[in-house]
Amino acid sequence: MARSIWSYLATAAALLALKATSGGASSYNGLAVTPQMGWDNWNAFGCEVDEELLMNTAQKMVDFGLRDLGYHYVILDDCWSDGRTSNGSLQANAAKFPHGMRYVADQLHSMGLGFGMYSSAGKYTCARYAASLGMEKQDAQTFADWGVDYLKYDNCYNEGQEGTSMLTYNRYKAMSDALVATGRPILYSMCNWGMDYPWNWAQTMANSWRMSGDVYDSFDRPDARCPCTTYDCRLPGFHCSVMNILNKAAPILNKAQPGAWNDLDMLEVGNSGMTDDEYKTHFSMWAIAKSPLIMGTDVTRMTPQTLSIYSNAAILAINQDPLGIPALRVWQSPAQRQNETYSVDAYTASETSFWTGQLNGGDYVAAFVNAGPGPATMMATMNDIFIDQVTTGSNAPVPQLMQTWDVFDLWANRMSDASAQAIIVGNMTMATNATDGSNATSTLPVQTYNATATSYADGLAANDPALLGVKVSTMAPMGTLVAQVPGHGVVVYRLRSQGGAGRRKRDEL
Ligand code: GLA
């Protein structure tokens, strides 16, 4: 029997509705469509938390232009509480937070910042304070009543409710549901250290998930307390180096999507355990992996070098790119040995790797990592850069291979020490969307960006030079990308096609 026109229309409408709900950049709660950015006290201060620390840090985040670069959340980690009230509600330690948590939230909101709070999907937090297992609804409501915008939710004292994905899922889903039920938009940051493979199941109920044990302020030092070198890990531990976490993350990075990110842990930049090149590598790779970027240092005592790393808007623009696709490791040489507990040479002195990722509007990011101690000349072919296009399995030619690409160095316009110092001592406010093409040796105006005024997406669409770095070369069709990479260092490029299919435009007829 012939189908009526109405049945066709109904099918078409259903397909359209499906399209509207199945694709696009959104998330289960509409938050973190790009990776969240902010500051957390844990890496620099541990349990030494109080209201004054949060207020002083927040003020400096505003003064130094960090808020306007996108560092939005001020996250209070463990050790803030003092048990529960007689009706069972969590309560703040009154000595540390004399005005209470609602006051903290109000102050932060008045400064244009968000307030992050911490609890654990266990009986206690990791520092043995009261936590939320079995108390999810009441605690979520307490956080909402306080004006909290973000919850970091840890994994300690979980009373054995782990070991299968379903057990861990259910434990974390209880808080996810409780947060949604409050009606307040609260970003949900799972901190279960990769246990039970959250990258396989957390996208529909959390905005990010930690994929490793805790980071520490070392580039590549092996430590028995962080025993795993692969993502498949039963003892995540802590004291995990930057290279340890990066190598564990490499195989799972593609599991991220807008609104749901692999969290490589908070940044150590500025805590003085690494060199400047090591911190640049740490920051760049977290950014292009689309990890949340949570500063983990004492903002009130930042050095100029620390400020200029956190303020590199050209790198931040990759992290905040509207497409939300993580860069992936295309090759590693020599391959790190897998399934090894640890040994000094598991972090081989000559390990190098190459990473690429697709960006909005047809651009690409390409990063060379040199984890060896000395400088290296590194190269990648177009087949490396466009590996996913090359291997799609179709016979169609890969247009990217036949195009000419402009190569932008994303560290070449790093803010000078003099400019950063001037900001720190308060002599200068950040320039808003400076448009000169100044390079690393220039001083004024400061080459930075105000994402509060103009989103990264809009700035990229307008080709704001603060987001593009400095053009250093062009790559011809079927050409090779080359970089001089310092030891323990990184070179990050944005590649932009000159368009066409590699043919020269005729100048005149
Ligand atoms: C765990 C987390 C850390 C931090 C501490 C606080 O180790 O992974 O990020 O929150 O707990 O005790």
Coordinates of C-alpha atoms in Angstrom, one line a residue, residues 317 320-322 359-363 449 454-468 494 496:
A317 CA 42.5 29.0 21.7
Q320 CA 38.9 26.2 23.7
D321 CA 38.4 25.5 19.9
P322 CA 34.7 25.1 19.2
L359 CA 40.4 22.4 14.5
N360 CA 37.3 24.4 13.7
G361 CA 37.2 25.9 10.2
G362 CA 39.7 23.5 8.6
D363 CA 42.8 24.4 10.6
Y449 CA 43.3 38.2 24.8
T454 CA 35.1 38.2 22.6
S455 CA 34.8 34.4 22.8
Y456 CA 37.6 32.3 21.4
A457 CA 35.3 31.1 18.7
D458 CA 34.6 34.7 17.6
G459 CA 38.2 35.7 17.9
L460 CA 39.3 32.8 15.8
A461 CA 36.6 33.6 13.2
A462 CA 38.0 37.1 13.1
N463 CA 41.6 35.9 12.8
D464 CA 42.7 37.8 15.9
P465 CA 46.5 37.6 15.8
A466 CA 46.7 37.0 19.6
L467 CA 45.1 33.6 18.8
L468 CA 47.2 32.7 15.8
R494 CA 48.6 25.9 13.9
R496 CA 46.0 26.9 8.0

